[in-house]
Coordinates of N, CA and C in Angstrom, one line a residue:
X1 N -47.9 86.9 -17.3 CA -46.8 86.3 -16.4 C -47.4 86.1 -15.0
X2 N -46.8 85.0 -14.5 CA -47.6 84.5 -13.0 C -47.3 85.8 -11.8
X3 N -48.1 85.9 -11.2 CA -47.5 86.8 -9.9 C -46.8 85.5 -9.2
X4 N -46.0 86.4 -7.9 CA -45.0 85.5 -7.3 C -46.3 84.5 -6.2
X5 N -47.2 85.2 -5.9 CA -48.4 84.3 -4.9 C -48.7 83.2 -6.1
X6 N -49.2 83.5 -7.2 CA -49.5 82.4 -8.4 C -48.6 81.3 -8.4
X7 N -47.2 81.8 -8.7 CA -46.1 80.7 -9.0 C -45.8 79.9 -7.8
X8 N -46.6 80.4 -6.1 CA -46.1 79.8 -5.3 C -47.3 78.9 -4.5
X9 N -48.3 78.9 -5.9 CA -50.0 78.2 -5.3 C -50.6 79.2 -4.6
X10 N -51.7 79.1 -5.2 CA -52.8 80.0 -4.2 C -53.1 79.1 -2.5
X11 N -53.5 79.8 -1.5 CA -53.4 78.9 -0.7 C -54.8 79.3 -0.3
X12 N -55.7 77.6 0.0 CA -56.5 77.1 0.3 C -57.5 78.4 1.8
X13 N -58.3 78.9 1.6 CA -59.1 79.8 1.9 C -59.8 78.6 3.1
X14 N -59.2 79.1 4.4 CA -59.7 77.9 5.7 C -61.3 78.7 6.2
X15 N -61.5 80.1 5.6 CA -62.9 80.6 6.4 C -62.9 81.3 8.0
X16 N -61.7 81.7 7.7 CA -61.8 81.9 9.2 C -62.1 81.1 10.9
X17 N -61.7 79.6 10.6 CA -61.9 78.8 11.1 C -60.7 78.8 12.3
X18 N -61.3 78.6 13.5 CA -60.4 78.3 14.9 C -59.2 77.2 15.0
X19 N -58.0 76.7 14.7 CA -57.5 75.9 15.0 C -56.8 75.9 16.4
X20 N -57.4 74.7 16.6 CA -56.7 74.3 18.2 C -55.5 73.5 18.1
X21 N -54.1 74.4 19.0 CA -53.2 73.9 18.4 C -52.5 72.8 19.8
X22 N -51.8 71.6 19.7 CA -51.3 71.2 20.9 C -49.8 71.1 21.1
X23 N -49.2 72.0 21.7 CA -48.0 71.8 22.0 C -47.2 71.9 23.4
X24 N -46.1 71.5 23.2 CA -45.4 71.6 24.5 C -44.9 72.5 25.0
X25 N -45.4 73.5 25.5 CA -44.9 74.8 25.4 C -43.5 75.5 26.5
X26 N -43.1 74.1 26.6 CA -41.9 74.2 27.6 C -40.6 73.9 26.3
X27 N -40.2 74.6 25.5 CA -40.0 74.0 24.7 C -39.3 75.1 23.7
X28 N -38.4 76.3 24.3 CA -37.7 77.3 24.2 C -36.8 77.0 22.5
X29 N -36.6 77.8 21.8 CA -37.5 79.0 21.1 C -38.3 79.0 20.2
X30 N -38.9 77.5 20.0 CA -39.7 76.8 19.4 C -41.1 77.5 19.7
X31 N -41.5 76.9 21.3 CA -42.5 77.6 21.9 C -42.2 77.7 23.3
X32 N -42.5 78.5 23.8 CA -42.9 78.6 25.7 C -43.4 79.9 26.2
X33 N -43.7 79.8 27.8 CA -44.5 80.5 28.4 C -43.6 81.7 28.6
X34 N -43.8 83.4 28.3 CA -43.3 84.7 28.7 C -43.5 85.3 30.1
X35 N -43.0 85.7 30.7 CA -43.5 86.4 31.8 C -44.7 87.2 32.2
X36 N -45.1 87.1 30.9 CA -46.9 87.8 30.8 C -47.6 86.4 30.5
X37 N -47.2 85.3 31.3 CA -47.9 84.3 30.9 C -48.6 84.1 29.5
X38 N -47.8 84.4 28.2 CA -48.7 84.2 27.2 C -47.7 83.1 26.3
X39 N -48.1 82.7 25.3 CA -47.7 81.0 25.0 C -46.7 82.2 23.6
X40 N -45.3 82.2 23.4 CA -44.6 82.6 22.3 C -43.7 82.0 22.1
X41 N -42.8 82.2 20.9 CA -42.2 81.5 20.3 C -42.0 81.9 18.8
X42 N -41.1 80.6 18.2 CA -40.6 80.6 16.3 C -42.2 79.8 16.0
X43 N -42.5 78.6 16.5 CA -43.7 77.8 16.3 C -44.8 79.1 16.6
X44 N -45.3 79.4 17.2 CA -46.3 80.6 17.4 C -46.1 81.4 16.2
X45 N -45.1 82.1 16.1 CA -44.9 83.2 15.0 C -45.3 82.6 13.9
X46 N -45.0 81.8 13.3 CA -44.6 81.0 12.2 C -46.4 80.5 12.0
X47 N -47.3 79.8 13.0 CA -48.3 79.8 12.9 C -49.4 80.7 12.8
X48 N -49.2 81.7 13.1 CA -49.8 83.1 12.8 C -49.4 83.7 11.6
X49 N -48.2 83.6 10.6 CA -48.3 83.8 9.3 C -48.9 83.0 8.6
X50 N -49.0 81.6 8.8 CA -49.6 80.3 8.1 C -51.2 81.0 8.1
X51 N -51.7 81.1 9.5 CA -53.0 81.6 9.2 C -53.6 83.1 8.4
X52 N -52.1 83.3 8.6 CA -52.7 85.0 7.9 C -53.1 84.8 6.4
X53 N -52.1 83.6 6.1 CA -52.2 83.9 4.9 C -53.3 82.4 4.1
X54 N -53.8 81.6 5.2 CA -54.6 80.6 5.1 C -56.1 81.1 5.4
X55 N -56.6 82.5 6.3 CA -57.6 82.7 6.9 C -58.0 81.6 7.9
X56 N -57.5 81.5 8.5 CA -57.7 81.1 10.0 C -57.1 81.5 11.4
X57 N -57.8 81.1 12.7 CA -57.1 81.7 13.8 C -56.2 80.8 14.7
X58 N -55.1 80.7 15.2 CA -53.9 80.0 15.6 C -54.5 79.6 17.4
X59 N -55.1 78.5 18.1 CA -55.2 78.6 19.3 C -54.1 77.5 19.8
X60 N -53.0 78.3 20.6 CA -52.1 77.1 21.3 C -52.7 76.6 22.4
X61 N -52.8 75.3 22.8 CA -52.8 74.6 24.1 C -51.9 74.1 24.5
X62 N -51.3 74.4 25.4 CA -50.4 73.2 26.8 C -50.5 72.0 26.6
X63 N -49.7 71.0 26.1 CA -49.5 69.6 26.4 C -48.6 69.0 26.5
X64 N -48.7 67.7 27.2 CA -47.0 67.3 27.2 C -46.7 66.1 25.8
X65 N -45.5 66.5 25.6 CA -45.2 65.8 24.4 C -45.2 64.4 24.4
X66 N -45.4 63.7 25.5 CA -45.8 62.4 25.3 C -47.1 62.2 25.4
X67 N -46.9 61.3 24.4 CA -48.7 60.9 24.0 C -49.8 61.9 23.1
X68 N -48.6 62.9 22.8 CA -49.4 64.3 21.9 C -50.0 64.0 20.7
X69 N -49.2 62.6 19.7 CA -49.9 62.3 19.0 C -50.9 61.3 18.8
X70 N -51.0 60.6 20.1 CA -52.3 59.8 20.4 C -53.2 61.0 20.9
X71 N -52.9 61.9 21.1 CA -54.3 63.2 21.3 C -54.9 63.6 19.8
X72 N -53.9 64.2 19.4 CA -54.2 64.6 17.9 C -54.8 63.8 17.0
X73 N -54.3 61.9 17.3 CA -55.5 61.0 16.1 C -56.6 61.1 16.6
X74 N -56.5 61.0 18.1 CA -58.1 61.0 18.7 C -58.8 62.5 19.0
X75 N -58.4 63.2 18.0 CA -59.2 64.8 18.0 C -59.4 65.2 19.0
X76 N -58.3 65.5 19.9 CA -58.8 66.7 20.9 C -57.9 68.1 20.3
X77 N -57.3 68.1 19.5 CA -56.6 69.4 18.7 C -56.6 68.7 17.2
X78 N -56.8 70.2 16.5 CA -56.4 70.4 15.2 C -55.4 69.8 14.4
X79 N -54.4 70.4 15.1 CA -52.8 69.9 15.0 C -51.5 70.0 16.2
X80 N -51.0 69.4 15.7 CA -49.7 69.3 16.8 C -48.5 70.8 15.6
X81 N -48.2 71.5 16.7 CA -46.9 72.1 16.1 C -46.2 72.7 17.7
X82 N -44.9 71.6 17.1 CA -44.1 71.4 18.6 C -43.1 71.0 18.4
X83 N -42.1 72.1 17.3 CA -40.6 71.5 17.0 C -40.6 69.5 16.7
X84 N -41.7 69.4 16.1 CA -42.0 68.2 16.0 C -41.3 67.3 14.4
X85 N -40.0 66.7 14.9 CA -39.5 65.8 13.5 C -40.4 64.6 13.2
X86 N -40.4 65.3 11.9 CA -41.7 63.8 10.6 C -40.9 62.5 10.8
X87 N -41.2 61.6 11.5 CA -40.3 60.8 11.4 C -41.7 59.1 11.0
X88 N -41.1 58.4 10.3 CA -41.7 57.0 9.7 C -43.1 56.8 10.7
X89 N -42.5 56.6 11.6 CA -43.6 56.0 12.8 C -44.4 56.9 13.3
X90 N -44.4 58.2 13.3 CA -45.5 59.3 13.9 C -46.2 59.1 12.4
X91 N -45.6 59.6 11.6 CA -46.5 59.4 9.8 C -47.3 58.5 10.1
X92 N -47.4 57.1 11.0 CA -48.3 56.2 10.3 C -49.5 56.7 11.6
X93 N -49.4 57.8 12.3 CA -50.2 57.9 13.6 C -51.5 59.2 12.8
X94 N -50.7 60.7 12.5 CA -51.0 61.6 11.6 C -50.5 61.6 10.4
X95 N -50.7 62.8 9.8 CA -50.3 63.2 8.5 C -49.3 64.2 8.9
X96 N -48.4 64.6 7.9 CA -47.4 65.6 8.4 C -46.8 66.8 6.9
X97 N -47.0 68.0 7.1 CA -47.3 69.4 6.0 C -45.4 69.0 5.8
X98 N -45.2 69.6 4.7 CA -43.6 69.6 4.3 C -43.4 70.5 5.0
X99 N -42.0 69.7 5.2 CA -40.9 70.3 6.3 C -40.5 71.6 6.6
X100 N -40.7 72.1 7.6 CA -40.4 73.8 7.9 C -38.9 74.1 8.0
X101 N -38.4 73.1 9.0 CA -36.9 73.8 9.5 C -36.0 72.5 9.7
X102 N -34.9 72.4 9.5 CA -33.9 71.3 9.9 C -33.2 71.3 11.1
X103 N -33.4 70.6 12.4 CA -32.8 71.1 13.2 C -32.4 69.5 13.5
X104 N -31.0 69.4 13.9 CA -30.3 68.1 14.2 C -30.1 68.1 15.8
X105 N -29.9 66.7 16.3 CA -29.6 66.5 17.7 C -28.1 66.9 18.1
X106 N -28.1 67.3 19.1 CA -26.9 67.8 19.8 C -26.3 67.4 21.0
X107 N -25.1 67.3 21.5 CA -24.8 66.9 22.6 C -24.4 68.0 23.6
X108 N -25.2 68.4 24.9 CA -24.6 69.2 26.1 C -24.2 69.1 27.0
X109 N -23.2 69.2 27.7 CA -22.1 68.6 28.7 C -22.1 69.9 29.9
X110 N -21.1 69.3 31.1 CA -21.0 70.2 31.6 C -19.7 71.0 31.5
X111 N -19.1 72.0 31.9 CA -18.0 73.0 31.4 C -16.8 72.2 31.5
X112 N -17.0 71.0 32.5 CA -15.7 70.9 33.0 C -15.8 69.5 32.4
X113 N -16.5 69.1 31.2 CA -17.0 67.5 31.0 C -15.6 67.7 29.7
X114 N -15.3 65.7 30.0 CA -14.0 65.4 28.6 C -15.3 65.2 27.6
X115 N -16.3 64.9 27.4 CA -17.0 64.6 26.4 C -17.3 65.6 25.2
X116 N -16.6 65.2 24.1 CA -16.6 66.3 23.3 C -17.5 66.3 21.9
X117 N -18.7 64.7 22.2 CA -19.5 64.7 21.3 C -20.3 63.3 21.3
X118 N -21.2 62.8 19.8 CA -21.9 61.9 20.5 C -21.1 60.6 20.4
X119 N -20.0 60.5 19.8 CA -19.4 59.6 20.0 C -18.4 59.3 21.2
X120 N -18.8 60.3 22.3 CA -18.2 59.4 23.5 C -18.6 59.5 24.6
X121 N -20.2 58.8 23.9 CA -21.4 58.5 25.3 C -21.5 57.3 25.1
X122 N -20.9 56.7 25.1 CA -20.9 55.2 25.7 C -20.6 54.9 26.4
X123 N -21.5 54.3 27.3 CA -20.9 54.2 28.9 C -21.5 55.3 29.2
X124 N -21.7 56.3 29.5 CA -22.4 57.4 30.2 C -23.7 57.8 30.6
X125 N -24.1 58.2 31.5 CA -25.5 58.4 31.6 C -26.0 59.4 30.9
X126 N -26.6 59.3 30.1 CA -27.3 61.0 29.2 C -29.0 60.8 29.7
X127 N -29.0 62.1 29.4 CA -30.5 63.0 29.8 C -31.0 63.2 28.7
X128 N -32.6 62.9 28.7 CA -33.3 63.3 27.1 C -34.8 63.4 27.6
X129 N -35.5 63.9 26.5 CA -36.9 64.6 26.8 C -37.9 63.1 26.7
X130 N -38.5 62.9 27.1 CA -39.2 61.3 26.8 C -40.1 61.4 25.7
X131 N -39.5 60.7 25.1 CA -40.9 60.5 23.7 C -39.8 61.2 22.4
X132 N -38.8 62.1 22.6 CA -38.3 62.7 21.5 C -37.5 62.0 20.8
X133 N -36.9 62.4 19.8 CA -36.2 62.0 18.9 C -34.9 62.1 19.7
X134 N -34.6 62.9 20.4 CA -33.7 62.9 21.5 C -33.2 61.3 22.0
X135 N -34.4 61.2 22.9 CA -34.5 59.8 23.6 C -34.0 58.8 22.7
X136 N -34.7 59.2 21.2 CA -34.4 57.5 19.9 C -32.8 57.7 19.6
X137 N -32.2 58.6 19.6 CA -30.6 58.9 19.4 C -29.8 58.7 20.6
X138 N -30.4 58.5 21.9 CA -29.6 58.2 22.9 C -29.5 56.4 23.0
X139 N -30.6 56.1 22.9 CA -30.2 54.7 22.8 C -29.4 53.8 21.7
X140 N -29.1 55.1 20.5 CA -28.2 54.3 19.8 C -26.6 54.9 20.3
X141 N -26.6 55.9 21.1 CA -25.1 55.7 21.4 C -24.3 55.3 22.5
X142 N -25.8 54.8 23.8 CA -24.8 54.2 25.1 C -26.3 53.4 25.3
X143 N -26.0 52.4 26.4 CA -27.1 51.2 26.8 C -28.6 51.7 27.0
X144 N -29.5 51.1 27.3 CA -30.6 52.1 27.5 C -30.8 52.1 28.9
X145 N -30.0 51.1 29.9 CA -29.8 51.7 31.1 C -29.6 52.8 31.3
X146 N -28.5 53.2 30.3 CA -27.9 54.7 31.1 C -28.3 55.5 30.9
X147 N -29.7 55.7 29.8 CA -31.0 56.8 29.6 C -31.4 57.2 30.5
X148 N -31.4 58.7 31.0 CA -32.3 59.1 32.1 C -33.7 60.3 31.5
X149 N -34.9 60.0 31.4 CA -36.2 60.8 30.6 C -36.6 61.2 31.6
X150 N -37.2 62.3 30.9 CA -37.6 63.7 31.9 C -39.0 64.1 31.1
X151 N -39.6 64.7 31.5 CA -40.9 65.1 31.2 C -40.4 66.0 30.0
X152 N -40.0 67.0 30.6 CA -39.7 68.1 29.8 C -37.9 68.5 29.5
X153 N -37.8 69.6 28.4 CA -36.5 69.3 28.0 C -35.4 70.3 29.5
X154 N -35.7 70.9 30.0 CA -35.6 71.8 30.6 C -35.1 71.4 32.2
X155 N -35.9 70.3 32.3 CA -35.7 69.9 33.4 C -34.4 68.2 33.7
X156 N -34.2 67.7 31.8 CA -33.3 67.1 31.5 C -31.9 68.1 31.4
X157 N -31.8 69.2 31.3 CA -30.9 70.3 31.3 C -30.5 70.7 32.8
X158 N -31.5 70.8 33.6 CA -31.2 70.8 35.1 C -30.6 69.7 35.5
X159 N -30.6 68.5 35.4 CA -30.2 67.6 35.9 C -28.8 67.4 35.3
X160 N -28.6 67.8 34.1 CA -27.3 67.4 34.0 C -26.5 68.8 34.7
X161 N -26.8 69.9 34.9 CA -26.5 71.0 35.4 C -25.7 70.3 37.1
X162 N -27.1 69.8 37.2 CA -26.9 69.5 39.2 C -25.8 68.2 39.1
X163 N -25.5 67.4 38.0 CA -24.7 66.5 38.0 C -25.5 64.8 37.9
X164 N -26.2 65.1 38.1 CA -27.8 63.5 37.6 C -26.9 62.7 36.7
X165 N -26.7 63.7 35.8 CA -26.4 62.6 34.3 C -25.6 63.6 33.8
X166 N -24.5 62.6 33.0 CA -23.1 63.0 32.1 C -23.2 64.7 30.7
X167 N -24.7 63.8 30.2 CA -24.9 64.4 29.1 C -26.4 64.4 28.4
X168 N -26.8 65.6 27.8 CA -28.5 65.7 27.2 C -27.7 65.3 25.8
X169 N -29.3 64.8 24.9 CA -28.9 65.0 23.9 C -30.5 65.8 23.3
X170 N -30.8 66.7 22.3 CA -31.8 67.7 22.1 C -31.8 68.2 21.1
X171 N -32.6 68.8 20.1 CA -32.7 69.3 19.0 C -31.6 70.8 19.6
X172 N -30.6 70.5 18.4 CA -29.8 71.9 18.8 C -30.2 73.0 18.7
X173 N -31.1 73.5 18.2 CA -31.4 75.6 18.6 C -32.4 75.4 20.1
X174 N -33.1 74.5 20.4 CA -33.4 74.7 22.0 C -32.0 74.6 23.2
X175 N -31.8 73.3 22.2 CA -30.4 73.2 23.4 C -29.5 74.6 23.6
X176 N -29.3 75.1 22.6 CA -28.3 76.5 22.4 C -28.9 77.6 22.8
X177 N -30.5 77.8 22.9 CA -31.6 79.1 23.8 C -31.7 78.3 25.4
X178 N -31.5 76.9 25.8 CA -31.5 77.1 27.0 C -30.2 77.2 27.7
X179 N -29.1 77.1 27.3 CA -27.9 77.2 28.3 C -27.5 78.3 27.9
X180 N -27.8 79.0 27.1 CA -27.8 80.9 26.8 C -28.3 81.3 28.0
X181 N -29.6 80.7 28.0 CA -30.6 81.7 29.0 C -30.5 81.4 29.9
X182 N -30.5 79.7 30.4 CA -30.1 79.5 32.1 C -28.9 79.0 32.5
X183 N -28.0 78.7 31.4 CA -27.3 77.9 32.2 C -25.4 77.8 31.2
X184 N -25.5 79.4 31.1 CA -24.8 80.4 30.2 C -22.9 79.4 31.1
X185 N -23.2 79.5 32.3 CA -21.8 79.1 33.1 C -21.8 77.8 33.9
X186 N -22.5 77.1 33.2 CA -22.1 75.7 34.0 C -22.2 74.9 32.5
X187 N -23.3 74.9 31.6 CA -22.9 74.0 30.9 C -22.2 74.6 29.2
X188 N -22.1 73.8 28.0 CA -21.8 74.1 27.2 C -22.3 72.8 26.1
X189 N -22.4 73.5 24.5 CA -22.6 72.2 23.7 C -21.7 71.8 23.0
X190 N -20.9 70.4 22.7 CA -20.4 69.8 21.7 C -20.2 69.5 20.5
X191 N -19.4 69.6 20.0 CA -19.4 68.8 18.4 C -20.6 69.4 17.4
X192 N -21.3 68.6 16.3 CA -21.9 69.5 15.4 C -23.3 68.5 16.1
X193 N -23.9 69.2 15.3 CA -25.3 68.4 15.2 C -25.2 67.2 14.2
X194 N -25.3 65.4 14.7 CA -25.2 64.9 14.3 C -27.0 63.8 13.5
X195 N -27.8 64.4 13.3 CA -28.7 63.5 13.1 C -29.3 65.2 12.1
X196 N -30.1 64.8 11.0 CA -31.3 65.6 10.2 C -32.5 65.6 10.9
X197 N -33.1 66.7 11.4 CA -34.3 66.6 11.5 C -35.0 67.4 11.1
X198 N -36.3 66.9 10.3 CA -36.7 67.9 9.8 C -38.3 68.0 10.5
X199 N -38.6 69.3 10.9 CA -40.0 69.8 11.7 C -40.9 70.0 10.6
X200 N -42.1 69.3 10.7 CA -43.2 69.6 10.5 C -44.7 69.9 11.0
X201 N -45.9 69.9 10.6 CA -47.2 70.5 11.4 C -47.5 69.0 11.0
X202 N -47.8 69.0 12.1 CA -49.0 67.3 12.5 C -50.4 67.8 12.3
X203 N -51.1 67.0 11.7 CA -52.7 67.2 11.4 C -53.5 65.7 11.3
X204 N -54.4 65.8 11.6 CA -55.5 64.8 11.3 C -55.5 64.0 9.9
X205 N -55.1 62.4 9.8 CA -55.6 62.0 8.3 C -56.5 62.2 7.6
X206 N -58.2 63.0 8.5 CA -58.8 63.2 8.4 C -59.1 65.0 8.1
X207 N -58.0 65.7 8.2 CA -59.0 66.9 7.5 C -57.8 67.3 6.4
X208 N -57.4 67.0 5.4 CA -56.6 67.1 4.4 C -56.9 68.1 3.6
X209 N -57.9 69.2 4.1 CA -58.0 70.5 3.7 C -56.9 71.5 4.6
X210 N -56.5 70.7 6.2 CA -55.7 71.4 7.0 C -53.9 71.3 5.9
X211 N -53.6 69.9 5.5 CA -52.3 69.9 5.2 C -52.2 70.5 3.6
X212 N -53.6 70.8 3.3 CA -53.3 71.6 1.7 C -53.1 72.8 2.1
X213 N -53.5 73.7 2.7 CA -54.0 75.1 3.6 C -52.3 75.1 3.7
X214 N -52.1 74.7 4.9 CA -50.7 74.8 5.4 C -49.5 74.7 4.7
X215 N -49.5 73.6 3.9 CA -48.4 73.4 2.8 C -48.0 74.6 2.3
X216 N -49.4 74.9 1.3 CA -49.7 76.3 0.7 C -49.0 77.0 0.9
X217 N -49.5 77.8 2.4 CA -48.8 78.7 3.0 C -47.4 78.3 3.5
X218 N -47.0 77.7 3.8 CA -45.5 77.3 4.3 C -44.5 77.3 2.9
X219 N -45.0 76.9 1.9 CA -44.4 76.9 0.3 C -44.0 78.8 0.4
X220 N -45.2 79.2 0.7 CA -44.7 81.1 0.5 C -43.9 81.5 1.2
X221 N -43.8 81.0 2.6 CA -43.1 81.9 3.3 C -41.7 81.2 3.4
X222 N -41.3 79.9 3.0 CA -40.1 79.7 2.8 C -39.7 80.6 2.1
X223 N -40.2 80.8 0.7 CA -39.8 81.5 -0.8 C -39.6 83.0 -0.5
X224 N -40.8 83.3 0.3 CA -40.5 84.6 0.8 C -39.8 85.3 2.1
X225 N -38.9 84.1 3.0 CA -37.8 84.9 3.3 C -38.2 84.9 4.4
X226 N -39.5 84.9 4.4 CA -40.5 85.4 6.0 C -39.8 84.2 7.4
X227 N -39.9 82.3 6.6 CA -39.1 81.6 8.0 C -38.1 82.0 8.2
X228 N -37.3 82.9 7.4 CA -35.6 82.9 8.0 C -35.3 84.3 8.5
X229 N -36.6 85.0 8.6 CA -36.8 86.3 9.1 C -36.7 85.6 10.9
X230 N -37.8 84.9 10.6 CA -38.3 84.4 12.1 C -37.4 83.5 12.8
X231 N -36.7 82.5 12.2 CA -35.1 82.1 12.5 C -34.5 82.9 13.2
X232 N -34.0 84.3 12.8 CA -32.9 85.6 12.6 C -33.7 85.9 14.5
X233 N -34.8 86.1 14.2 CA -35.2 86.9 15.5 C -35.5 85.8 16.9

C-alpha cells in the first residue's frame, strides 16, 4: 500500500539550491517587514515548508509589485510569491504552480461611509494597489477617472482613512490584517468578497524543474493540513 508522501508524489529533490524570491513585502499577512526588520508572513511560512520539503533555501527580496513580473521573465529572481492571483495575462509573462489559497476582492469604507459594497461604487473615487487585481475590479465598477493607485496597498488604506478617496478595493485577508492593525476605528469592510482569486508561485518558463518541485510540495501540504495550519495562525 502507497504511503501518504507516495499517494501525494514524491517531490522533486531541488539540491539544496538558493531561491531568490521577489516580493512585495508591504503586503500584510501575506508578507511584510517585523519590527526586527526581518521579511515574515503566510507567503514566507508557507515558502519555507515548500523548501523543506523540496530541499532548497527560501531568499525573500523587496520589490514593488509593479513590474514584478517583467523582473521575474528577465531573471533577476527565481520566483515571484506575493499573494499573487494566476490570472490569463501574467500566464502568458511566467508560468504559475497550482493554486495555494483563494482569496477574493473586497470593499473598505470609512465608519461613517453609506457604501455597503461593490455595487455602489459608481460614481465614487476608490483606492487600489497599482498593477493588482484590485486596480482590474475597480475599473469595472466606477469610471477610471475615479481610480486613485498607490504604490503600495497600505498607503491606498491611508488615503481613504484621511478622506482622499470613498473606497479601497484589495484581496480580503490583507484588507481585514490592515484595518485590524491600523485602522481598527476609522475604517471598516463591506459586503462579501466579490471576485475568485486564486494565489499562485510565479516562476520562470524556463526552469520547469522549479514548478514540478513546488507543485509537489504544495499538493502535500494542502493534503496535509499544514496551509490551513498557516491560515489559522
Amino acid at each position: 500500500e502507497a504511503t501518504p508522501e507516495a499517494a501525494a508524489g514524491a517531490v522533486p529533490d531541488l539540491g539544496g539550491r538558493e531561491i531568490s524570491i521577489g516580493s512585495d513585502t508591504a503586503y500584510p499577512p501575506f508578507e511584510f517587514v517585523d519590527e526586527n526588520n526581518q521579511i515574515v508572513g503566510f507567503d514566507v511560512d508557507m515558502m519555507d515548508a515548500v523548501c523543506e520539503l523540496a530541499n532548497c533555501r527560501p531568499n525573500f527580496v523587496t520589490a514593488s509589485f509593479d513590474g514584478i513580473f517583467a523582473a521575474l521573465a528577465a531573471g533577476e529572481y527565481d520566483a515571484v510569491v506575493s499573494a499573487v492571483t494566476i490570472t490569463e495575462e501574467r500566464d502568458q509573462v511566467v508560468d504559475f504552480t497550482r493554486p495555494y489559497l483563494n482569496a477574493g476582492q473586497i470593499v473598505t469604507v470609512r465608519q461613517d461611509s453609506e457604501i455597503t459594497g461593490p455595487d455602489d461604487l459608481e460614481g465614487k473615487t476608490v483606492g487600489v494597489q497599482l498593477g493588482t487585481t484590485g486596480d482590474v475590479a475597480a475599473g469595472d465598477r466606477t469610471s477610471d477617472e475615479n481610480v486613485r493607485r498607490y504604490q503600495t496597498i497600505d498607503l491606498a488604506m491611508a488615503a481613504l482613512a484621511q478622506g482622499d478617496v470613498e473606497a479601497v478595493i484589495a484581496d480580503a485577508p490583507t484588507s481585514a490584517d490592515i484595518v485590524a492593525r491600523q485602522f481598527e476605528d476609522e475604517l471598516k469592510l463591506v459586503g462579501e468578497p466579490f471576485t475568485d482569486e486564486f494565489y499562485g508561485v510565479a516562476v520562470r518558463e524556463e526552469t520547469p524543474e522549479l514548478k514540478e518541485a513546488f507543485d509537489a510540495a504544495l499538493a502535500q501540504l494542502i493534503e496535509n493540513g499544514t496551509l490551513t495550519e498557516l491560515a489559522e495562525k
